Amino acid sequence: MFDSRTRPLGVCLVAAFMTGLDVSIVNVALPSIREGLHASAGGLQWTLSGYALSFGLLLVPSGRLGDARSRRAIFMSGVLLFTLSSATCGLAPSMAVLIASRLVQGMASGMLNPQVSGLIQQLYPAHERGRPFGALGATIGLSTAAGPLIGGAIVTAFGHEHGWRWVFLVNVPIGLVLLPLAWRLLPAPSRPRKRQESMDPVGVLLLGVGVAALLLPFIQQRQWPGGAKWLLIPAALLVLAGFVTWERFYRKEPLVDLALFGRRSYSLGSAIALFYFAGFTGIFFIFTLYLQSGLNYTPLLAGLSITPFALGSAASSAVGGRLVWRAGRRLVAAGLTTVLAGLSATMLATALVPGRGVGAATLLPLLVAGVGSGLVIAPNQAISLSEVPPEGGGSAAGVLQTAQRLGSAIGIAAAGSTFFASLAQGWATAFRHGMLVVLLFVAVALAAAVFDLSREYVTR
């Protein structure tokens, strides 16, 4: 049933789809970008990883800013910045301009996404959030999984030479429509601005440096030779330990309420998000490489081969949103088990049907995996944020989404490095080896969900 909250929710979901799409849509356009701008491998890597890096850096500070000031204002600023940066990406005359524009585009996404979760918590009471979070989960799953299909269709429609530009320019009309709708439909701040509220600049700096140092070696794994890059990880952990210490003793309102991690629903939900997104994102990276580079699929055909996952995820996310408050974490565990089954069957299908028939052979297994995925993302987010007060919803969602971005970077690096290390044994073998890494991440997420269920049983 439609009510006064449906239209603002629709505005939020369109923005979430637009930013989620740019996580994966660029993959199929990389060969066109390489040819059109004479890009190096490092430049192409930064086209993907620069977006992920700046996206992850802005999530928590912008979520906190939206909580403290105005979610609508930060949302609209993010839409405007995303629209402008999409235009400069599409019109970029060189790789330097494209990479810089992608960094700005990632920042805009980092501004937007925490506001979406925060606005859902503001618009809906806790017991009614299952459906809107289900819709958000469907949007995230569909946008990420459908990115290669939409990108392939755009490149095919506009030609190999200029098609990659329209992959970015398609965001411009969407952004221009979203801006006036956001101003008219999204709720204004419900409380007066507090002059004494501090944005915790030291906390912002420590968290930004820590997250950047943690992400960078994974993002630049193939472009940064040698082992020196891995020294950033212990350095990042030290900086993040300093951040935790600062937040614990900060006298004003901190950037992150560390008490949230004392709630099992939030701490385990964040762990599930991190490990599941490590697997979830890695699938599309190695499967697209296998189909396009190994089997010479066209961008459109490669995108069509991944579509069943998107369709299954979209369909089950809506169901998951309705069931989450009755089934709780059991629903997430069931979803993760289904994903493991579907991806295992996908691996088996590539062994039983080698060659160009792989796309057809994996349709049903990927559909099963997609159905499982839809029962994971939205329900896990709803459960994780269920005990968070609405006034802190943006920053809490920012932390949760930072875990997702960290997981995505780690998963792509781990699955990708395994894939490339196995190429001497053939493309199919490399894909299956990469899938083993994906399955391991999903299994760890399932273990966290089962642990949560066991603790819930003990405390009854």
Short mmCIF file of C-alpha atoms in Angstrom, two decimals:
data_model
loop_
_atom_site.label_atom_id
_atom_site.label_comp_id
_atom_site.label_asym_id
_atom_site.label_seq_id
_atom_site.Cartn_x
_atom_site.Cartn_y
_atom_site.Cartn_z
CA MET A 1 0.00 0.00 0.00
CA PHE A 2 1.30 3.46 -0.91
CA ASP A 3 1.52 6.10 1.80
CA SER A 4 3.23 9.45 2.28
CA ARG A 5 6.57 7.73 2.79
CA THR A 6 6.58 5.84 -0.52
CA ARG A 7 7.69 8.72 -2.72
CA PRO A 8 10.64 9.83 -0.54
CA LEU A 9 11.67 6.17 -0.30
CA GLY A 10 11.54 6.00 -4.10
CA VAL A 11 13.88 9.01 -4.36
CA CYS A 12 16.31 7.30 -1.99
CA LEU A 13 16.21 4.01 -3.90
CA VAL A 14 16.87 5.68 -7.26
CA ALA A 15 19.94 7.38 -5.78
CA ALA A 16 21.13 4.09 -4.25
CA PHE A 17 20.69 2.34 -7.60
CA MET A 18 22.61 5.05 -9.44
CA THR A 19 25.61 4.92 -7.09
CA GLY A 20 25.56 1.13 -6.77
CA LEU A 21 25.51 0.74 -10.53
CA ASP A 22 28.82 2.58 -10.87
CA VAL A 23 30.54 -0.01 -8.70
CA SER A 24 30.22 -2.66 -11.44
CA ILE A 25 29.05 -1.03 -14.68
CA VAL A 26 32.55 0.18 -15.58
CA ASN A 27 34.02 -3.36 -15.70
CA VAL A 28 32.72 -4.13 -19.18
CA ALA A 29 33.76 -0.69 -20.47
CA LEU A 30 37.45 -1.08 -19.54
CA PRO A 31 38.57 -2.39 -22.95
CA SER A 32 36.91 0.62 -24.62
CA ILE A 33 38.51 3.03 -22.14
CA ARG A 34 41.92 1.45 -22.72
CA GLU A 35 41.59 1.92 -26.47
CA GLY A 36 39.94 5.36 -26.39
CA LEU A 37 42.33 7.00 -23.89
CA HIS A 38 45.40 4.78 -24.45
CA ALA A 39 45.22 3.78 -20.80
CA SER A 40 47.80 1.71 -18.96
CA ALA A 41 46.85 -1.22 -16.72
CA GLY A 42 47.50 1.00 -13.70
CA GLY A 43 45.22 3.70 -15.05
CA LEU A 44 42.40 1.22 -15.62
CA GLN A 45 42.87 -0.16 -12.11
CA TRP A 46 42.54 3.33 -10.64
CA THR A 47 39.37 3.90 -12.65
CA LEU A 48 37.83 1.09 -10.61
CA SER A 49 39.69 1.33 -7.33
CA GLY A 50 39.71 5.13 -7.02
CA TYR A 51 35.92 5.09 -6.90
CA ALA A 52 35.93 2.37 -4.22
CA LEU A 53 38.58 4.17 -2.16
CA SER A 54 36.96 7.60 -2.01
CA PHE A 55 33.53 5.95 -1.57
CA GLY A 56 34.77 4.16 1.55
CA LEU A 57 36.49 7.22 3.01
CA LEU A 58 33.40 9.46 3.02
CA LEU A 59 30.78 7.04 4.38
CA VAL A 60 31.19 7.56 8.12
CA PRO A 61 31.93 11.34 8.15
CA SER A 62 29.05 12.10 5.80
CA GLY A 63 26.71 9.87 7.78
CA ARG A 64 27.65 11.75 10.93
CA LEU A 65 27.21 15.08 9.13
CA GLY A 66 23.74 14.09 7.98
CA ASP A 67 22.76 13.05 11.51
CA ALA A 68 24.04 16.30 13.00
CA ARG A 69 22.87 18.77 10.32
CA SER A 70 20.47 17.77 7.53
CA ARG A 71 20.20 14.45 5.72
CA ARG A 72 18.29 16.12 2.90
CA ALA A 73 21.00 18.75 2.38
CA ILE A 74 23.83 16.19 2.35
CA PHE A 75 21.78 13.93 0.05
CA MET A 76 21.22 16.75 -2.44
CA SER A 77 24.87 17.81 -2.28
CA GLY A 78 25.87 14.24 -3.04
CA VAL A 79 23.46 14.02 -5.99
CA LEU A 80 24.76 17.30 -7.42
CA LEU A 81 28.40 16.26 -7.03
CA PHE A 82 27.71 12.81 -8.50
CA THR A 83 25.94 14.33 -11.51
CA LEU A 84 28.73 16.81 -12.23
CA SER A 85 31.49 14.23 -11.80
CA SER A 86 29.62 11.76 -14.04
CA ALA A 87 29.57 14.42 -16.74
CA THR A 88 33.32 15.09 -16.41
CA CYS A 89 33.98 11.31 -16.51
CA GLY A 90 32.03 10.99 -19.74
CA LEU A 91 33.74 14.00 -21.32
CA ALA A 92 37.24 13.22 -20.00
CA PRO A 93 39.96 13.97 -22.59
CA SER A 94 42.62 11.98 -20.73
CA MET A 95 43.10 9.26 -18.13
CA ALA A 96 44.21 11.81 -15.54
CA VAL A 97 40.88 13.65 -15.83
CA LEU A 98 38.93 10.39 -15.78
CA ILE A 99 40.68 9.12 -12.63
CA ALA A 100 40.24 12.45 -10.83
CA SER A 101 36.56 12.52 -11.80
CA ARG A 102 36.07 8.95 -10.58
CA LEU A 103 37.58 9.91 -7.22
CA VAL A 104 35.07 12.76 -6.93
CA GLN A 105 32.26 10.45 -8.07
CA GLY A 106 33.19 8.01 -5.29
CA MET A 107 33.15 10.83 -2.74
CA ALA A 108 29.65 11.78 -3.88
CA SER A 109 28.51 8.16 -3.47
CA GLY A 110 30.00 8.13 0.01
CA MET A 111 27.98 11.24 0.84
CA LEU A 112 24.72 9.83 -0.52
CA ASN A 113 24.53 6.28 0.74
CA PRO A 114 24.49 6.80 4.54
CA GLN A 115 21.69 9.34 4.09
CA VAL A 116 19.54 6.68 2.41
CA SER A 117 19.75 4.34 5.41
CA GLY A 118 19.39 7.24 7.82
CA LEU A 119 16.27 8.52 6.04
CA ILE A 120 14.69 5.04 6.12
CA GLN A 121 15.24 4.95 9.87
CA GLN A 122 13.82 8.46 10.16
CA LEU A 123 10.74 7.68 8.07
CA TYR A 124 9.90 4.23 9.46
CA PRO A 125 9.69 2.90 13.04
CA ALA A 126 11.79 -0.17 13.85
CA HIS A 127 9.01 -2.73 13.33
CA GLU A 128 8.21 -1.34 9.85
CA ARG A 129 11.74 -1.13 8.45
CA GLY A 130 11.87 -4.66 7.03
CA ARG A 131 10.11 -3.77 3.77
CA PRO A 132 11.99 -0.56 2.98
CA PHE A 133 15.30 -2.22 3.84
CA GLY A 134 14.19 -5.14 1.66
CA ALA A 135 13.61 -2.69 -1.17
CA LEU A 136 17.04 -1.14 -0.51
CA GLY A 137 18.67 -4.58 -0.52
CA ALA A 138 16.96 -5.42 -3.81
CA THR A 139 18.21 -2.12 -5.22
CA ILE A 140 21.81 -2.73 -4.11
CA GLY A 141 21.83 -6.31 -5.35
CA LEU A 142 20.17 -5.46 -8.64
CA SER A 143 22.37 -2.43 -9.36
CA THR A 144 25.62 -4.30 -8.62
CA ALA A 145 24.67 -7.45 -10.49
CA ALA A 146 22.99 -5.67 -13.42
CA GLY A 147 25.89 -3.26 -13.91
CA PRO A 148 27.73 -5.48 -16.42
CA LEU A 149 24.51 -6.04 -18.41
CA ILE A 150 23.61 -2.35 -18.56
CA GLY A 151 27.19 -1.39 -19.32
CA GLY A 152 27.43 -3.99 -22.04
CA ALA A 153 24.18 -2.80 -23.60
CA ILE A 154 25.34 0.84 -23.57
CA VAL A 155 28.74 0.04 -25.09
CA THR A 156 27.04 -2.06 -27.76
CA ALA A 157 24.44 0.62 -28.54
CA PHE A 158 26.85 3.55 -28.78
CA GLY A 159 29.82 1.73 -30.26
CA HIS A 160 33.18 0.61 -28.96
CA GLU A 161 34.82 4.02 -29.44
CA HIS A 162 32.32 6.21 -27.53
CA GLY A 163 30.19 3.71 -25.66
CA TRP A 164 32.28 3.96 -22.50
CA ARG A 165 31.52 7.69 -22.29
CA TRP A 166 27.77 7.02 -22.19
CA VAL A 167 28.31 4.56 -19.34
CA PHE A 168 29.01 7.68 -17.25
CA LEU A 169 26.82 10.23 -19.04
CA VAL A 170 23.67 8.16 -18.46
CA ASN A 171 23.81 9.31 -14.81
CA VAL A 172 23.42 12.99 -15.74
CA PRO A 173 19.69 13.09 -16.62
CA ILE A 174 18.90 10.86 -13.62
CA GLY A 175 20.71 13.26 -11.29
CA LEU A 176 19.00 16.30 -12.78
CA VAL A 177 15.59 14.74 -12.14
CA LEU A 178 16.52 13.62 -8.62
CA LEU A 179 17.55 17.06 -7.35
CA PRO A 180 14.15 18.81 -7.43
CA LEU A 181 12.40 15.64 -6.26
CA ALA A 182 14.72 15.37 -3.27
CA TRP A 183 14.09 18.99 -2.29
CA ARG A 184 10.34 18.52 -2.51
CA LEU A 185 9.88 15.02 -1.07
CA LEU A 186 12.64 14.32 1.46
CA PRO A 187 11.95 15.40 5.05
CA ALA A 188 13.57 18.56 6.34
CA PRO A 189 15.65 18.34 9.55
CA SER A 190 13.36 17.36 12.42
CA ARG A 191 15.38 19.12 15.08
CA PRO A 192 17.11 22.51 15.28
CA ARG A 193 20.82 22.65 14.60
CA LYS A 194 22.90 22.43 17.75
CA ARG A 195 25.73 24.92 17.83
CA GLN A 196 27.70 22.86 20.31
CA GLU A 197 27.69 19.75 18.11
CA SER A 198 31.22 19.02 16.97
CA MET A 199 32.06 17.06 13.85
CA ASP A 200 35.05 15.50 15.62
CA PRO A 201 37.74 16.56 13.09
CA VAL A 202 40.47 14.48 14.79
CA GLY A 203 38.24 11.39 14.59
CA VAL A 204 37.51 12.09 10.91
CA LEU A 205 41.24 12.39 10.14
CA LEU A 206 42.23 9.24 12.05
CA LEU A 207 39.46 7.16 10.51
CA GLY A 208 40.17 8.48 7.00
CA VAL A 209 43.90 7.73 7.21
CA GLY A 210 43.25 4.30 8.76
CA VAL A 211 40.67 3.24 6.15
CA ALA A 212 42.79 4.56 3.24
CA ALA A 213 45.90 2.73 4.48
CA LEU A 214 43.90 -0.46 4.94
CA LEU A 215 42.26 -0.32 1.50
CA LEU A 216 45.25 0.81 -0.58
CA PRO A 217 47.38 -2.38 -0.59
CA PHE A 218 44.37 -4.46 -1.64
CA ILE A 219 43.26 -1.98 -4.30
CA GLN A 220 46.80 -1.65 -5.72
CA GLN A 221 47.85 -5.26 -5.32
CA ARG A 222 48.70 -5.81 -8.98
CA GLN A 223 50.04 -2.33 -9.74
CA TRP A 224 52.30 -1.96 -6.68
CA PRO A 225 55.07 -4.57 -6.97
CA GLY A 226 56.91 -5.98 -3.98
CA GLY A 227 55.86 -6.60 -0.41
CA ALA A 228 56.29 -3.06 0.98
CA LYS A 229 52.62 -2.26 0.40
CA TRP A 230 51.55 -4.82 2.99
CA LEU A 231 53.34 -2.82 5.68
CA LEU A 232 50.44 -0.39 5.38
CA ILE A 233 48.13 -2.93 7.02
CA PRO A 234 49.79 -2.98 10.47
CA ALA A 235 50.22 0.80 10.17
CA ALA A 236 46.51 1.11 9.39
CA LEU A 237 45.59 -1.06 12.37
CA LEU A 238 47.68 1.18 14.65
CA VAL A 239 45.96 4.29 13.32
CA LEU A 240 42.53 2.67 13.74
CA ALA A 241 43.46 1.67 17.31
CA GLY A 242 44.29 5.32 17.89
CA PHE A 243 40.90 6.25 16.42
CA VAL A 244 39.11 3.88 18.83
CA THR A 245 41.04 5.30 21.78
CA TRP A 246 40.25 8.87 20.72
CA GLU A 247 36.54 8.10 20.27
CA ARG A 248 36.37 6.42 23.67
CA PHE A 249 37.70 9.44 25.53
CA TYR A 250 36.37 12.24 23.32
CA ARG A 251 34.25 14.46 25.56
CA LYS A 252 31.91 15.84 22.90
CA GLU A 253 29.73 13.77 20.59
CA PRO A 254 32.09 11.29 18.84
CA LEU A 255 32.15 10.44 15.15
CA VAL A 256 31.20 6.82 15.90
CA ASP A 257 29.28 5.65 18.94
CA LEU A 258 31.44 2.71 20.01
CA ALA A 259 28.64 1.47 22.27
CA LEU A 260 26.99 0.19 19.07
CA PHE A 261 29.56 -2.59 18.90
CA GLY A 262 28.41 -3.75 22.31
CA ARG A 263 25.17 -4.79 20.62
CA ARG A 264 25.54 -8.26 19.14
CA SER A 265 23.12 -7.47 16.29
CA TYR A 266 25.34 -4.62 15.10
CA SER A 267 28.82 -6.07 15.65
CA LEU A 268 28.05 -9.45 14.06
CA GLY A 269 26.00 -7.77 11.33
CA SER A 270 29.04 -5.67 10.41
CA ALA A 271 31.23 -8.80 10.29
CA ILE A 272 28.70 -10.58 8.06
CA ALA A 273 28.56 -7.54 5.75
CA LEU A 274 32.35 -7.40 5.46
CA PHE A 275 32.88 -11.06 4.60
CA TYR A 276 29.80 -11.45 2.42
CA PHE A 277 30.67 -8.42 0.30
CA ALA A 278 34.21 -9.79 -0.06
CA GLY A 279 32.67 -12.80 -1.80
CA PHE A 280 29.67 -11.08 -3.41
CA THR A 281 31.75 -8.46 -5.27
CA GLY A 282 34.56 -10.84 -6.20
CA ILE A 283 32.16 -13.04 -8.21
CA PHE A 284 31.45 -10.40 -10.85
CA PHE A 285 35.08 -9.34 -11.18
CA ILE A 286 36.49 -12.79 -12.02
CA PHE A 287 33.43 -14.04 -13.94
CA THR A 288 33.44 -11.00 -16.23
CA LEU A 289 37.17 -11.48 -16.88
CA TYR A 290 36.66 -15.16 -17.61
CA LEU A 291 33.80 -14.58 -20.05
CA GLN A 292 35.22 -11.56 -21.91
CA SER A 293 38.95 -12.26 -21.93
CA GLY A 294 38.92 -16.06 -21.70
CA LEU A 295 35.91 -16.96 -23.85
CA ASN A 296 35.70 -13.80 -26.02
CA TYR A 297 32.15 -12.96 -24.99
CA THR A 298 30.93 -9.54 -26.06
CA PRO A 299 30.26 -7.04 -23.24
CA LEU A 300 26.51 -7.48 -23.75
CA LEU A 301 26.65 -11.29 -23.70
CA ALA A 302 28.86 -11.25 -20.61
CA GLY A 303 26.37 -8.98 -18.88
CA LEU A 304 23.44 -11.23 -19.87
CA SER A 305 25.25 -14.22 -18.37
CA ILE A 306 25.31 -12.55 -14.95
CA THR A 307 21.70 -11.31 -15.13
CA PRO A 308 20.16 -14.38 -13.39
CA PHE A 309 22.00 -13.46 -10.20
CA ALA A 310 20.53 -9.95 -10.37
CA LEU A 311 17.01 -11.21 -11.02
CA GLY A 312 17.14 -13.74 -8.20
CA SER A 313 18.53 -11.16 -5.79
CA ALA A 314 15.89 -8.57 -6.67
CA ALA A 315 13.01 -11.04 -6.30
CA SER A 316 14.09 -12.52 -2.96
CA SER A 317 15.08 -9.17 -1.39
CA ALA A 318 11.45 -8.08 -1.37
CA VAL A 319 10.45 -11.38 0.27
CA GLY A 320 13.32 -11.13 2.75
CA GLY A 321 12.16 -7.68 3.84
CA ARG A 322 8.76 -9.10 4.80
CA LEU A 323 10.15 -12.17 6.60
CA VAL A 324 13.08 -10.65 8.45
CA TRP A 325 11.24 -9.74 11.66
CA ARG A 326 9.75 -13.22 11.95
CA ALA A 327 12.82 -15.24 10.99
CA GLY A 328 15.61 -12.90 12.17
CA ARG A 329 19.18 -14.05 11.65
CA ARG A 330 17.92 -17.51 10.60
CA LEU A 331 16.88 -15.90 7.33
CA VAL A 332 20.41 -14.54 6.80
CA ALA A 333 21.93 -17.96 7.57
CA ALA A 334 19.53 -19.63 5.13
CA GLY A 335 20.43 -17.07 2.48
CA LEU A 336 24.17 -17.60 2.95
CA THR A 337 23.71 -21.38 2.73
CA THR A 338 21.78 -20.92 -0.53
CA VAL A 339 24.54 -18.69 -1.91
CA LEU A 340 27.15 -21.34 -1.09
CA ALA A 341 25.07 -24.00 -2.82
CA GLY A 342 24.49 -21.85 -5.91
CA LEU A 343 28.14 -20.82 -6.27
CA SER A 344 29.36 -24.39 -5.75
CA ALA A 345 27.01 -25.48 -8.53
CA THR A 346 28.36 -22.64 -10.69
CA MET A 347 31.90 -23.98 -10.24
CA LEU A 348 30.72 -27.49 -11.13
CA ALA A 349 28.91 -26.22 -14.23
CA THR A 350 32.10 -24.62 -15.59
CA ALA A 351 33.85 -27.99 -15.24
CA LEU A 352 31.05 -30.04 -16.82
CA VAL A 353 30.34 -27.63 -19.70
CA PRO A 354 33.65 -26.06 -20.76
CA GLY A 355 34.04 -23.54 -23.54
CA ARG A 356 31.52 -20.98 -24.75
CA GLY A 357 28.60 -22.92 -23.30
CA VAL A 358 29.59 -21.75 -19.80
CA GLY A 359 27.16 -18.82 -19.87
CA ALA A 360 24.15 -21.07 -20.47
CA ALA A 361 25.35 -23.74 -18.04
CA THR A 362 25.66 -21.28 -15.15
CA LEU A 363 22.28 -19.57 -15.58
CA LEU A 364 20.38 -21.72 -13.06
CA PRO A 365 23.17 -21.94 -10.44
CA LEU A 366 23.62 -18.16 -10.55
CA LEU A 367 19.86 -17.69 -10.18
CA VAL A 368 19.95 -19.84 -7.02
CA ALA A 369 22.93 -17.88 -5.68
CA GLY A 370 21.11 -14.62 -6.43
CA VAL A 371 18.01 -15.77 -4.54
CA GLY A 372 20.24 -16.50 -1.55
CA SER A 373 21.95 -13.13 -1.85
CA GLY A 374 18.63 -11.32 -1.64
CA LEU A 375 18.01 -13.01 1.72
CA VAL A 376 21.35 -11.76 3.05
CA ILE A 377 21.97 -8.09 2.23
CA ALA A 378 18.69 -6.40 3.18
CA PRO A 379 17.78 -8.61 6.17
CA ASN A 380 21.29 -8.30 7.58
CA GLN A 381 21.16 -4.51 7.27
CA ALA A 382 17.72 -4.35 8.88
CA ILE A 383 18.79 -6.56 11.82
CA SER A 384 22.11 -4.74 12.26
CA LEU A 385 20.44 -1.32 12.46
CA SER A 386 17.37 -2.48 14.40
CA GLU A 387 18.69 -1.29 17.77
CA VAL A 388 20.20 1.97 16.48
CA PRO A 389 18.26 5.13 17.44
CA PRO A 390 17.12 7.15 14.39
CA GLU A 391 19.22 10.19 15.33
CA GLY A 392 22.39 8.10 14.90
CA GLY A 393 21.19 6.16 11.87
CA GLY A 394 23.41 7.85 9.30
CA SER A 395 26.72 7.33 11.06
CA ALA A 396 25.80 3.75 12.05
CA ALA A 397 24.89 2.98 8.45
CA GLY A 398 28.14 4.61 7.34
CA VAL A 399 30.18 2.24 9.50
CA LEU A 400 28.20 -0.74 8.19
CA GLN A 401 28.73 0.34 4.59
CA THR A 402 32.43 0.98 5.24
CA ALA A 403 32.64 -2.69 6.23
CA GLN A 404 31.00 -3.53 2.90
CA ARG A 405 33.50 -1.39 0.96
CA LEU A 406 36.44 -2.92 2.83
CA GLY A 407 35.07 -6.35 2.08
CA SER A 408 34.65 -5.51 -1.61
CA ALA A 409 38.25 -4.32 -1.92
CA ILE A 410 39.65 -7.32 -0.05
CA GLY A 411 37.49 -9.77 -2.00
CA ILE A 412 38.40 -8.40 -5.43
CA ALA A 413 42.10 -8.42 -4.50
CA ALA A 414 42.05 -11.94 -3.05
CA ALA A 415 39.89 -13.57 -5.74
CA GLY A 416 41.61 -11.57 -8.49
CA SER A 417 45.15 -12.42 -7.41
CA THR A 418 44.25 -16.12 -7.16
CA PHE A 419 42.63 -15.93 -10.60
CA PHE A 420 45.65 -14.32 -12.26
CA ALA A 421 48.12 -16.61 -10.49
CA SER A 422 46.29 -19.63 -11.96
CA LEU A 423 45.99 -18.41 -15.57
CA ALA A 424 48.85 -20.64 -16.70
CA GLN A 425 46.53 -23.60 -16.02
CA GLY A 426 43.80 -22.18 -18.23
CA TRP A 427 40.98 -19.66 -17.89
CA ALA A 428 38.44 -22.16 -16.56
CA THR A 429 40.81 -23.42 -13.88
CA ALA A 430 41.71 -19.87 -12.90
CA PHE A 431 38.03 -19.02 -12.52
CA ARG A 432 37.38 -22.04 -10.30
CA HIS A 433 40.39 -21.25 -8.12
CA GLY A 434 39.14 -17.68 -7.72
CA MET A 435 35.70 -19.04 -6.84
CA LEU A 436 37.20 -21.09 -4.02
CA VAL A 437 38.31 -17.82 -2.44
CA VAL A 438 34.82 -16.39 -2.91
CA LEU A 439 33.27 -19.46 -1.27
CA LEU A 440 35.66 -19.14 1.68
CA PHE A 441 34.54 -15.56 2.36
CA VAL A 442 30.86 -16.53 2.16
CA ALA A 443 31.50 -19.48 4.49
CA VAL A 444 33.06 -17.14 7.09
CA ALA A 445 29.99 -14.89 6.86
CA LEU A 446 27.79 -17.96 7.41
CA ALA A 447 29.89 -18.94 10.45
CA ALA A 448 29.26 -15.47 11.95
CA ALA A 449 25.51 -15.83 11.36
CA VAL A 450 25.47 -19.31 12.94
CA PHE A 451 27.43 -17.99 15.93
CA ASP A 452 24.84 -15.24 16.39
CA LEU A 453 22.06 -17.84 16.29
CA SER A 454 23.85 -20.01 18.83
CA ARG A 455 24.27 -17.05 21.22
CA GLU A 456 20.59 -16.20 20.75
CA TYR A 457 19.66 -19.79 21.69
CA VAL A 458 21.90 -19.72 24.78
CA THR A 459 20.42 -16.45 26.08
CA ARG A 460 16.80 -17.67 25.82
#
